[in-house]
Amino acid sequence: MKVVSLNVGRPREVEWHGRTVRTSIWKEPAAGRRRVERLNVEGDEQADLSVHGGEDKAVYAYPSEHYAVWAKELPGAALPWGAFGENLTTEGLLEDGVRIGDRLRVGTAELEVTQPRLPCYKLGLRFGRDDMVKRFLASGRSGFYLAVRAAGEVEAGDAIVLAAADPHGVTVAQVAGLIAEEGGDPDLLRRAAALPALPEAWRDHLRQRITVSRRGSRA
């Protein structure tokens, strides 16, 4: 497992459907080592802190393995590393094998997997396609967010080491699936809702789903 590319970007203003949008979804590969702190990677900045960034979404990772699939599904689209707005383009880490709460040592930093990505309309802006968010969600290729548990330095080529596997065993793909579907396996819902590393808003949403499911079963 390794970092294929380390990508950063600053906010820019882009015209989209007749209005000006401020976004940081354009990322470019960064040369050399960059400091990874509590809220972001050195040289990177979130444009709208009401929905992006924060401790639970300080770093976004996206598997390089998905790029070949997207190239087939989006013929003619430019797909440089960082095209999906990720800070870390990775190799060897896929959503169905990465668990919420896994601790990863990357360079001299330690990161914790917190949640899958639910994209906003700016992903469509990035690709110039109104259907991109829907396609991304349907694909199951969400990537995942990371919290910085120990600051350090990272660069392209660094090994990614599993420092500690989360004992609950709930994967990024499983949580993304629960969010995407209305029902969901009751046992998996309970396990996911109890995950310490999953942000409180996600856990609260899942707990509400459990309550609704229980009421429905009694009706």
mmCIF file of C-alpha atoms in Angstrom:
data_model
loop_
_atom_site.group_PDB
_atom_site.id
_atom_site.type_symbol
_atom_site.label_atom_id
_atom_site.label_comp_id
_atom_site.label_asym_id
_atom_site.label_seq_id
_atom_site.Cartn_x
_atom_site.Cartn_y
_atom_site.Cartn_z
ATOM 1 C CA MET A 1 0.000 0.000 0.000
ATOM 2 C CA LYS A 2 1.314 3.422 -0.870
ATOM 3 C CA VAL A 3 0.629 7.046 -1.768
ATOM 4 C CA VAL A 4 0.595 7.352 -5.551
ATOM 5 C CA SER A 5 0.095 11.120 -5.535
ATOM 6 C CA LEU A 6 -0.232 13.859 -2.910
ATOM 7 C CA ASN A 7 -2.599 16.565 -4.165
ATOM 8 C CA VAL A 8 -3.462 20.060 -2.893
ATOM 9 C CA GLY A 9 -5.486 23.032 -4.063
ATOM 10 C CA ARG A 10 -6.633 26.498 -3.069
ATOM 11 C CA PRO A 11 -10.128 27.955 -3.570
ATOM 12 C CA ARG A 12 -10.957 29.343 -6.981
ATOM 13 C CA GLU A 13 -14.051 30.905 -8.507
ATOM 14 C CA VAL A 14 -15.713 29.052 -11.373
ATOM 15 C CA GLU A 15 -18.784 29.846 -13.479
ATOM 16 C CA TRP A 16 -21.414 27.105 -13.295
ATOM 17 C CA HIS A 17 -24.956 27.331 -14.646
ATOM 18 C CA GLY A 18 -24.923 31.108 -14.678
ATOM 19 C CA ARG A 19 -23.486 31.714 -11.239
ATOM 20 C CA THR A 20 -20.068 32.013 -9.664
ATOM 21 C CA VAL A 21 -19.065 29.145 -7.396
ATOM 22 C CA ARG A 22 -16.100 29.139 -5.016
ATOM 23 C CA THR A 23 -14.521 25.698 -4.830
ATOM 24 C CA SER A 24 -11.318 23.864 -3.954
ATOM 25 C CA ILE A 25 -12.145 20.649 -5.790
ATOM 26 C CA TRP A 26 -9.347 21.270 -8.301
ATOM 27 C CA LYS A 27 -6.265 19.581 -6.828
ATOM 28 C CA GLU A 28 -2.815 19.251 -8.361
ATOM 29 C CA PRO A 29 0.016 16.849 -7.483
ATOM 30 C CA ALA A 30 2.473 18.384 -5.024
ATOM 31 C CA ALA A 31 6.205 17.746 -5.211
ATOM 32 C CA GLY A 32 8.176 16.943 -2.079
ATOM 33 C CA ARG A 33 7.032 16.483 1.481
ATOM 34 C CA ARG A 34 4.024 18.327 2.875
ATOM 35 C CA ARG A 35 2.981 18.763 6.483
ATOM 36 C CA VAL A 36 -0.309 17.120 7.465
ATOM 37 C CA GLU A 37 -1.953 18.892 10.388
ATOM 38 C CA ARG A 38 -5.228 18.597 12.311
ATOM 39 C CA LEU A 39 -7.371 20.280 9.633
ATOM 40 C CA ASN A 40 -5.635 19.801 6.299
ATOM 41 C CA VAL A 41 -2.524 19.216 4.224
ATOM 42 C CA GLU A 42 -0.013 22.034 3.837
ATOM 43 C CA GLY A 43 -0.939 24.007 0.713
ATOM 44 C CA ASP A 44 -4.531 22.758 0.705
ATOM 45 C CA GLU A 45 -7.602 24.721 1.742
ATOM 46 C CA GLN A 46 -11.338 24.002 1.837
ATOM 47 C CA ALA A 47 -13.587 26.585 0.207
ATOM 48 C CA ASP A 48 -16.803 26.049 2.202
ATOM 49 C CA LEU A 49 -16.185 24.984 5.787
ATOM 50 C CA SER A 50 -19.900 24.523 6.450
ATOM 51 C CA VAL A 51 -19.856 21.264 4.491
ATOM 52 C CA HIS A 52 -16.184 20.524 3.832
ATOM 53 C CA GLY A 53 -13.155 20.062 6.045
ATOM 54 C CA GLY A 54 -13.082 19.874 9.815
ATOM 55 C CA GLU A 55 -11.266 17.350 11.966
ATOM 56 C CA ASP A 56 -13.240 14.357 10.653
ATOM 57 C CA LYS A 57 -12.625 15.312 7.005
ATOM 58 C CA ALA A 58 -9.115 16.753 7.164
ATOM 59 C CA VAL A 59 -7.759 14.497 4.406
ATOM 60 C CA TYR A 60 -9.578 12.789 1.538
ATOM 61 C CA ALA A 61 -8.190 9.583 0.014
ATOM 62 C CA TYR A 62 -9.233 8.040 -3.292
ATOM 63 C CA PRO A 63 -8.019 4.707 -4.735
ATOM 64 C CA SER A 64 -5.956 4.971 -7.891
ATOM 65 C CA GLU A 65 -7.495 1.654 -8.969
ATOM 66 C CA HIS A 66 -10.782 3.450 -9.698
ATOM 67 C CA TYR A 67 -9.265 5.711 -12.331
ATOM 68 C CA ALA A 68 -9.131 3.003 -15.015
ATOM 69 C CA VAL A 69 -12.812 2.246 -14.469
ATOM 70 C CA TRP A 70 -13.779 5.905 -14.685
ATOM 71 C CA ALA A 71 -11.713 6.288 -17.859
ATOM 72 C CA LYS A 72 -13.922 3.635 -19.485
ATOM 73 C CA GLU A 73 -17.136 5.161 -18.153
ATOM 74 C CA LEU A 74 -16.177 8.742 -19.021
ATOM 75 C CA PRO A 75 -14.420 8.490 -22.393
ATOM 76 C CA GLY A 76 -12.532 11.632 -23.264
ATOM 77 C CA ALA A 77 -12.554 13.013 -19.715
ATOM 78 C CA ALA A 78 -9.265 14.355 -18.384
ATOM 79 C CA LEU A 79 -8.329 12.293 -15.343
ATOM 80 C CA PRO A 80 -5.063 13.484 -13.788
ATOM 81 C CA TRP A 81 -4.315 12.398 -10.241
ATOM 82 C CA GLY A 82 -6.450 14.495 -7.912
ATOM 83 C CA ALA A 83 -9.335 14.692 -10.387
ATOM 84 C CA PHE A 84 -11.838 13.626 -7.724
ATOM 85 C CA GLY A 85 -10.640 16.264 -5.292
ATOM 86 C CA GLU A 86 -8.594 13.829 -3.246
ATOM 87 C CA ASN A 87 -5.511 14.743 -1.231
ATOM 88 C CA LEU A 88 -4.133 11.214 -1.310
ATOM 89 C CA THR A 89 -4.369 9.088 -4.423
ATOM 90 C CA THR A 90 -3.692 5.642 -2.969
ATOM 91 C CA GLU A 91 -2.768 2.156 -4.092
ATOM 92 C CA GLY A 92 -3.897 -0.992 -2.298
ATOM 93 C CA LEU A 93 -6.750 0.485 -0.255
ATOM 94 C CA LEU A 94 -10.292 -0.206 -1.452
ATOM 95 C CA GLU A 95 -13.591 0.645 0.211
ATOM 96 C CA ASP A 96 -14.577 -2.981 0.820
ATOM 97 C CA GLY A 97 -11.333 -3.692 2.664
ATOM 98 C CA VAL A 98 -10.846 -0.469 4.634
ATOM 99 C CA ARG A 99 -12.694 -0.294 7.967
ATOM 100 C CA ILE A 100 -14.096 2.785 9.669
ATOM 101 C CA GLY A 101 -11.679 3.427 12.534
ATOM 102 C CA ASP A 102 -8.613 1.865 10.894
ATOM 103 C CA ARG A 103 -5.419 3.712 11.814
ATOM 104 C CA LEU A 104 -3.013 4.245 8.922
ATOM 105 C CA ARG A 105 0.597 5.366 9.184
ATOM 106 C CA VAL A 106 1.427 7.483 6.140
ATOM 107 C CA GLY A 107 4.881 8.987 6.071
ATOM 108 C CA THR A 108 5.351 10.296 9.608
ATOM 109 C CA ALA A 109 1.633 11.039 10.117
ATOM 110 C CA GLU A 110 -1.028 8.783 11.599
ATOM 111 C CA LEU A 111 -4.498 9.015 10.088
ATOM 112 C CA GLU A 112 -7.834 7.441 11.045
ATOM 113 C CA VAL A 113 -10.556 6.420 8.595
ATOM 114 C CA THR A 114 -13.781 8.232 9.540
ATOM 115 C CA GLN A 115 -16.365 8.021 6.739
ATOM 116 C CA PRO A 116 -17.087 7.526 3.048
ATOM 117 C CA ARG A 117 -17.531 10.555 0.838
ATOM 118 C CA LEU A 118 -20.954 11.860 -0.110
ATOM 119 C CA PRO A 119 -20.184 14.350 -2.894
ATOM 120 C CA CYS A 120 -21.924 17.679 -3.426
ATOM 121 C CA TYR A 121 -22.768 19.340 -6.750
ATOM 122 C CA LYS A 122 -19.184 20.594 -7.071
ATOM 123 C CA LEU A 123 -18.102 17.178 -8.302
ATOM 124 C CA GLY A 124 -20.421 17.744 -11.259
ATOM 125 C CA LEU A 125 -18.877 21.169 -11.704
ATOM 126 C CA ARG A 126 -15.387 19.628 -11.746
ATOM 127 C CA PHE A 127 -16.327 17.271 -14.570
ATOM 128 C CA GLY A 128 -18.780 19.581 -16.315
ATOM 129 C CA ARG A 129 -21.533 16.962 -15.956
ATOM 130 C CA ASP A 130 -24.840 17.338 -14.140
ATOM 131 C CA ASP A 131 -25.092 13.574 -13.749
ATOM 132 C CA MET A 132 -21.695 13.121 -12.076
ATOM 133 C CA VAL A 133 -22.897 13.105 -8.467
ATOM 134 C CA LYS A 134 -25.528 10.472 -9.245
ATOM 135 C CA ARG A 135 -22.989 8.360 -11.146
ATOM 136 C CA PHE A 136 -20.446 8.672 -8.358
ATOM 137 C CA LEU A 137 -22.910 7.566 -5.668
ATOM 138 C CA ALA A 138 -24.183 4.657 -7.755
ATOM 139 C CA SER A 139 -20.654 3.463 -8.494
ATOM 140 C CA GLY A 140 -19.788 2.584 -4.896
ATOM 141 C CA ARG A 141 -16.360 4.113 -5.505
ATOM 142 C CA SER A 142 -16.625 6.677 -2.717
ATOM 143 C CA GLY A 143 -13.093 6.942 -1.380
ATOM 144 C CA PHE A 144 -12.877 7.860 2.297
ATOM 145 C CA TYR A 145 -12.087 10.692 4.670
ATOM 146 C CA LEU A 146 -9.366 10.642 7.290
ATOM 147 C CA ALA A 147 -8.835 12.428 10.587
ATOM 148 C CA VAL A 148 -5.276 13.349 11.582
ATOM 149 C CA ARG A 149 -4.471 11.618 14.860
ATOM 150 C CA ALA A 150 -0.763 12.455 14.765
ATOM 151 C CA ALA A 151 0.587 15.273 12.609
ATOM 152 C CA GLY A 152 3.507 14.534 10.332
ATOM 153 C CA GLU A 153 4.872 14.797 6.817
ATOM 154 C CA VAL A 154 3.730 12.938 3.705
ATOM 155 C CA GLU A 155 4.861 12.740 0.094
ATOM 156 C CA ALA A 156 4.105 10.726 -3.018
ATOM 157 C CA GLY A 157 5.687 7.279 -2.841
ATOM 158 C CA ASP A 158 5.298 6.924 0.933
ATOM 159 C CA ALA A 159 4.204 3.523 2.168
ATOM 160 C CA ILE A 160 0.822 3.270 3.861
ATOM 161 C CA VAL A 161 0.949 0.947 6.859
ATOM 162 C CA LEU A 162 -2.024 -0.370 8.803
ATOM 163 C CA ALA A 163 -1.083 0.730 12.304
ATOM 164 C CA ALA A 164 -4.244 -0.628 13.945
ATOM 165 C CA ALA A 165 -7.280 -2.391 12.496
ATOM 166 C CA ASP A 166 -10.591 -1.280 13.936
ATOM 167 C CA PRO A 167 -12.066 -4.194 15.936
ATOM 168 C CA HIS A 168 -15.671 -3.484 14.887
ATOM 169 C CA GLY A 169 -14.947 -4.631 11.335
ATOM 170 C CA VAL A 170 -17.373 -2.319 9.517
ATOM 171 C CA THR A 171 -16.008 -1.257 6.148
ATOM 172 C CA VAL A 172 -16.271 2.028 4.297
ATOM 173 C CA ALA A 173 -18.295 0.248 1.599
ATOM 174 C CA GLN A 174 -20.776 -1.088 4.153
ATOM 175 C CA VAL A 175 -21.396 2.346 5.670
ATOM 176 C CA ALA A 176 -21.750 3.911 2.221
ATOM 177 C CA GLY A 177 -24.255 1.197 1.345
ATOM 178 C CA LEU A 178 -26.300 1.865 4.455
ATOM 179 C CA ILE A 179 -26.514 5.548 3.621
ATOM 180 C CA ALA A 180 -27.507 4.819 0.026
ATOM 181 C CA GLU A 181 -30.361 2.417 0.842
ATOM 182 C CA GLU A 182 -33.531 2.996 2.826
ATOM 183 C CA GLY A 183 -33.653 -0.290 4.703
ATOM 184 C CA GLY A 184 -30.432 -2.040 5.495
ATOM 185 C CA ASP A 185 -29.419 -5.032 7.574
ATOM 186 C CA PRO A 186 -30.547 -4.335 11.187
ATOM 187 C CA ASP A 187 -27.421 -5.862 12.718
ATOM 188 C CA LEU A 188 -25.121 -3.858 10.451
ATOM 189 C CA LEU A 189 -27.098 -0.697 11.235
ATOM 190 C CA ARG A 190 -26.594 -1.255 14.966
ATOM 191 C CA ARG A 191 -22.887 -1.973 14.562
ATOM 192 C CA ALA A 192 -22.325 1.074 12.360
ATOM 193 C CA ALA A 193 -24.290 3.358 14.691
ATOM 194 C CA ALA A 194 -21.949 2.359 17.531
ATOM 195 C CA LEU A 195 -18.697 3.057 15.682
ATOM 196 C CA PRO A 196 -16.589 5.475 17.774
ATOM 197 C CA ALA A 197 -14.697 6.774 14.723
ATOM 198 C CA LEU A 198 -17.830 7.552 12.703
ATOM 199 C CA PRO A 199 -18.826 11.228 13.104
ATOM 200 C CA GLU A 200 -21.757 11.883 15.428
ATOM 201 C CA ALA A 201 -24.006 13.184 12.625
ATOM 202 C CA TRP A 202 -23.660 9.867 10.789
ATOM 203 C CA ARG A 203 -24.281 7.831 13.951
ATOM 204 C CA ASP A 204 -27.337 9.921 14.795
ATOM 205 C CA HIS A 205 -28.736 9.358 11.298
ATOM 206 C CA LEU A 206 -28.248 5.601 11.636
ATOM 207 C CA ARG A 207 -29.803 5.540 15.109
ATOM 208 C CA GLN A 208 -32.863 7.293 13.712
ATOM 209 C CA ARG A 209 -33.060 4.651 10.996
ATOM 210 C CA ILE A 210 -32.978 1.934 13.655
ATOM 211 C CA THR A 211 -35.803 3.633 15.573
ATOM 212 C CA VAL A 212 -37.938 3.942 12.435
ATOM 213 C CA SER A 213 -37.252 0.292 11.587
ATOM 214 C CA ARG A 214 -38.341 -0.836 15.041
ATOM 215 C CA ARG A 215 -41.550 1.169 14.840
ATOM 216 C CA GLY A 216 -42.282 -0.315 11.457
ATOM 217 C CA SER A 217 -41.783 -3.869 12.712
ATOM 218 C CA ARG A 218 -44.296 -3.265 15.524
ATOM 219 C CA ALA A 219 -46.939 -1.838 13.222
#
